[in-house]
Structure formats: C-alpha cells, structure tokens
mmCIF file of C-alpha atoms in Angstrom:
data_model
loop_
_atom_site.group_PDB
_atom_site.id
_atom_site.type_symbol
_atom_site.label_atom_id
_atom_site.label_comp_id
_atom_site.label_asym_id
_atom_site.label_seq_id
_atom_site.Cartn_x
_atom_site.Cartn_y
_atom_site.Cartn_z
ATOM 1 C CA UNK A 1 25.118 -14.138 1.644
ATOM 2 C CA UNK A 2 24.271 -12.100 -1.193
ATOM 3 C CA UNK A 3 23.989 -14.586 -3.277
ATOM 4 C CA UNK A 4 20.431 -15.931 -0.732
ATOM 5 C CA UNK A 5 19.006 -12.666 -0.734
ATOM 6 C CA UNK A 6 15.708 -11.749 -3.116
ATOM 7 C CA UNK A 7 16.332 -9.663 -5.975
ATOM 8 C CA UNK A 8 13.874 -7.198 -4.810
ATOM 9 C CA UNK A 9 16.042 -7.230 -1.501
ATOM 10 C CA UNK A 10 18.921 -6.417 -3.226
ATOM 11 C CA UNK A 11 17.796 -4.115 -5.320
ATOM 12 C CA UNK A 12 16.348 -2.135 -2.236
ATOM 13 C CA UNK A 13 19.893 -2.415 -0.679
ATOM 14 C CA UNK A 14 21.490 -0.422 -4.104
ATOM 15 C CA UNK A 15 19.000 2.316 -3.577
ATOM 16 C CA UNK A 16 19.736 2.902 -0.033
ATOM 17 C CA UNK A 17 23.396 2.622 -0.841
ATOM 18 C CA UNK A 18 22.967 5.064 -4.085
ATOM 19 C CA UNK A 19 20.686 7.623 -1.551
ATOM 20 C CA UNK A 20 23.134 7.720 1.357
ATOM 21 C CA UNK A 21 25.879 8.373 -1.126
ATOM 22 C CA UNK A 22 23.707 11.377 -2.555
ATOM 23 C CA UNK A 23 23.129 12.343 1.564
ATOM 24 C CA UNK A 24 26.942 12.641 2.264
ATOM 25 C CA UNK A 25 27.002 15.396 -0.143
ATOM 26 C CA UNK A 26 24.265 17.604 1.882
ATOM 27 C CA UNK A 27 25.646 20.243 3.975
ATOM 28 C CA UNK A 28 23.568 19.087 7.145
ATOM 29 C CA UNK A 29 24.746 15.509 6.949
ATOM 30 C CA UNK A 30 24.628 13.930 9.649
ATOM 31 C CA UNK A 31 27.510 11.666 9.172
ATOM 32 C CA UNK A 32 25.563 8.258 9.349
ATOM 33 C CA UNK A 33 24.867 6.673 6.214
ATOM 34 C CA UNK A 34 21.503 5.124 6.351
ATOM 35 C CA UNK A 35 20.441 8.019 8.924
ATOM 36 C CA UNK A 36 21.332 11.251 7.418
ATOM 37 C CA UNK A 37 19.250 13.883 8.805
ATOM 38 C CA UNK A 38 20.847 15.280 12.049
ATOM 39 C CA UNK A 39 19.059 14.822 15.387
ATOM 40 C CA UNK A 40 17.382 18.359 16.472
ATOM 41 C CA UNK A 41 17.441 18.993 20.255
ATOM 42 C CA UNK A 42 19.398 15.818 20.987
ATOM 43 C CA UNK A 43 16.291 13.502 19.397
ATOM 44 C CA UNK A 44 17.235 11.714 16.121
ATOM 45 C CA UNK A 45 15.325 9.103 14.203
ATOM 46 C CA UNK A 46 14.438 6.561 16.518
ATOM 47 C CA UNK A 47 12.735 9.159 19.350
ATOM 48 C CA UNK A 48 11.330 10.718 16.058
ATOM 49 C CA UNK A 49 9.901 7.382 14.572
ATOM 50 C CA UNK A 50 8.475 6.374 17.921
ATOM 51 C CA UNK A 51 6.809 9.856 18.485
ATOM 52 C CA UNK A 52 5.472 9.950 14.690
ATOM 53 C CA UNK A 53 6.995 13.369 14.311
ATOM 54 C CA UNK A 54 8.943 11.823 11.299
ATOM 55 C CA UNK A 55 7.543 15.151 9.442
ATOM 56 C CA UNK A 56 6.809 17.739 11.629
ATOM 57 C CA UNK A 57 8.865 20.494 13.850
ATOM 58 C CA UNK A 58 12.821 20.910 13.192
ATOM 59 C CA UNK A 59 13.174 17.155 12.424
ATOM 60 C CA UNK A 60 10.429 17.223 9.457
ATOM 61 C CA UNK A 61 11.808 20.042 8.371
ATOM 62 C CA UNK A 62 15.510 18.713 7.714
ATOM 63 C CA UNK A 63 14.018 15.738 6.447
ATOM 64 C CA UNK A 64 12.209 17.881 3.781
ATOM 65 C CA UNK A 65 15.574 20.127 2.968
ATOM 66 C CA UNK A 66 17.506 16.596 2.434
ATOM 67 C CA UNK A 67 14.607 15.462 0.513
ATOM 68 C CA UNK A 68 14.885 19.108 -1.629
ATOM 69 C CA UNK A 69 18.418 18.240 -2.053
ATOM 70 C CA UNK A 70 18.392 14.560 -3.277
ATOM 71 C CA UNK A 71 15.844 15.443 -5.906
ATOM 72 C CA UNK A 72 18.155 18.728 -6.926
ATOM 73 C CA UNK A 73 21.235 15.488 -7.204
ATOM 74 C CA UNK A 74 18.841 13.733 -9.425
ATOM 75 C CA UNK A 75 17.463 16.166 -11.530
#
C-alpha cells in the first residue's frame, strides 16, 4: 500500500512517526502514539478538538509542555 501513497503522504507519515517517538520520551506521556498529551479531567483530544480548547485550560497547557519538550529533543 505504501507503494500508492503520495510522497508528500508519506513523508507526513515519517514525521508523525519520528514526533510520537520523541513523545514517548516525555514524562506526561500519555501512552498513545499519535495522541500523546494525557486527557485532563477525563476529556482528551477528541472532546478537546470538538470544543476548540485545543490550547487553552489544563489541556493547552500540556500540549504546550510536550511542545517545550520536543523542541528541547531537537535542539
């Protein structure tokens, strides 16, 4: 299936691949590869996403400490 796939597609793939891998090392993982950041009060991503609190309260700010952290893993 790879093989069908856009290069642009694939190369979007490797970075989520290469980010979760830099995720797992962050002491608040959350254990989920291509969702990292814990839920907060029982409300992960998805209630997050549909609320458009991606950035705000608890959520947005564990979002912003894995965010610290990734860049510190790249630097």
């Amino acid at each position: 299936m790879i093989q069908i796939l856009p290069p642009e597609l694939i190369e979007d793939m490797n970075v989520l691949v290469e980010v979760s891998q830099l995720a797992s090392g962050w002491e608040k993982w959350s254990g989920k590869p291509f969702m990292p950041v814990p839920a907060v009060n029982g409300r992960g991503y998805r209630a997050h996403s549909v609320a458009g609190a991606m950035w705000e309260g608890g959520y947005g700010a564990l979002r912003l400490e894995l965010l610290d952290h990734l860049i510190a893993m790249t630097a």
